């Protein structure tokens, strides 16, 4: 349910009454929101078509164009309406989103145009409702693929650039996996392909009988026995190349165990092993029979082509994924063969000189008949045998023809499904990340608002920053609510960065925790009014408590102090950018030397890219302010920075 | 061969049948609807004007077309207001406080009655409502365990990233402070009278109660 937050805000604020008896600090005063009529009707004119809706409806989604103050840019004072020079048909869907909370995808419009409209009105494509999401994604994917194909046709298609300074191993692996990256890799790719072909052809040609032109002997030899040296040399060369390739791959593989277990490496091993076994085995007649059998495995070299052919890999994969259907086919065929072979055997038992000597012997007849081959080497002679034989051939057609379309459709379904599932999985991660990003925008809005000095008690509007003043009524009330929660619990919301820094300070010395507990506990029943309150006083208390004891501790102490103080310079310096009164600058001067040293502290590891991105205005502002202060520093700063960094 | 084909086809139909039934069941459940009493009646029962009731109902109806809010929706709404932390426990206690008839769903009348007390009620009514919120098992007394649960729920809403870093025994300390103030006869439980008396003595609380007056 895409809740229209603005509707429920009165309820959330009312429920905050439950915090009141628990609050240990006085709660901040409510924002003076000008009492606007909640149900005024707005007119939105989109290229001449007028849409009328309540203001409340548009206010439901304050982070879009129509819900925020951005629409004031489009306000036409003469006619009293908001004018947009966009497509009115698409606007209907956008407006329905505000009304119902679900964004539907128009079937007959171009998906690109729809995307552009969404981007204009500030709606994220992830808001498309579940009913239309599948179709939206499919059409978008189609579009993207079509555009990508055009682009690829133009470019030569270079692979992603390797990071500079990658080891030989990484470069080698990349060259193996993606032959188009460099010329050497391409040459290697084609050379291995050529040698695979040569090896396979040599295996085949070896067995062709060569007519010996010199002597007219009746005995014809296969070429392999006529030119044994030539074939042996060729075989050796091929095996040397294959062995070299295998060893190089093994060296370059990022995970050697995984590489050893992969199918391609097994094929490589099977392709070259017979040769080595043949070398080791002596030329003994007993063993040479087995040795000849081993040469059969040389045909597996043809599977090495699957590295060169995408289609072969896909075929192998789909066969693997259709294993159950193939198994079913095999099972039903086996059942049928056994039944018919038994029947034929008993039908032909009476005849003498029959081919059907046993049931297994009848298997051959059944298979040949059911697959409609009909070699004719085994034929029934009795009438019963002929009748059953014809039933066998008819049912053979049925048995084989029926599961095959099932298997074929399974192939295509599984194939497409796998492709789509992989893409959807990748998209799902991105989708969730984007939604999280959009959500964290609201989280960080309050933190930024605090940093902008919005929580200062100055009542005069001139001194407050422009950005603080221009928040919508909803934002004001929401921030007031969050501020009340902070005051109830005597804790403040921060972002991950300052939290982890504070955590580091706590684990180092434990001084900050002690000092906060001193300052946060009320000293008596009557002191609830004063207690933990103003932020500055609290931090000054920490600073004093730390600095008195820091003389004895040394550099470890300074680190605590710095971490504890880190918060205090930042808001002042940021608000100083917003033309705050001059007293804040004095505080800056005091803490200048400490602020500069923060740069050399190694950053805590708990910084996820997601979090750091939305808070980058805040974080970046802080960093820039710290750098700025350091530039004002006196030369006496440097000994301090050196001291810290030597930690 | 026919047997083979027969078993194959029957396997497929068995898979298809359950999913159809499920969809029909779901459709039936969403048809349940609730309509509130008339506008005049609600106006008489609460402290809102007709126009305010209209605005409230329009918003309510838009979010919950079936006319009732269930606990999950409550929790979702609250989670959107407090994205930093986990608002589900506090929302649970709030829901129980709103749902005076303990039916498991909040109708528009319950919603508006509670809002009327919280926004337009007398000090006495507000404090009584708050007492009812804290009294989780609705036995008329607040003991330390109930207060611990409530305070823990509130601290959960703050989330992980707070300044200063949240310690383990902070809720307990907070509860102790609260009981010190509220429990007059030090018997370990707070009754309604003790609660009302203590809150009325505290100027802070009295002042803060006026804060949320202008929410509409």
Coordinates of C-alpha atoms in Angstrom, one line a residue, chain B residues 2 13 15 38 48 89-90 110 136 139 147 156 167 172 181 204:
Chain B
X2 CA -2.3 -45.1 -22.9
X13 CA -4.3 -31.2 -13.8
X15 CA -1.1 -29.2 -10.1
X38 CA -23.7 9.2 9.7
X48 CA -14.6 17.8 15.2
X89 CA 6.2 -2.5 18.7
X90 CA 5.0 1.0 19.4
X110 CA -12.7 4.3 16.7
X136 CA -0.8 -3.0 28.1
X139 CA -6.0 -4.2 34.2
X147 CA 6.5 0.4 31.3
X156 CA 13.5 1.0 19.2
X167 CA 23.5 1.8 25.9
X172 CA 15.7 0.7 32.4
X181 CA 8.2 10.4 39.7
X204 CA 6.5 20.4 31.4

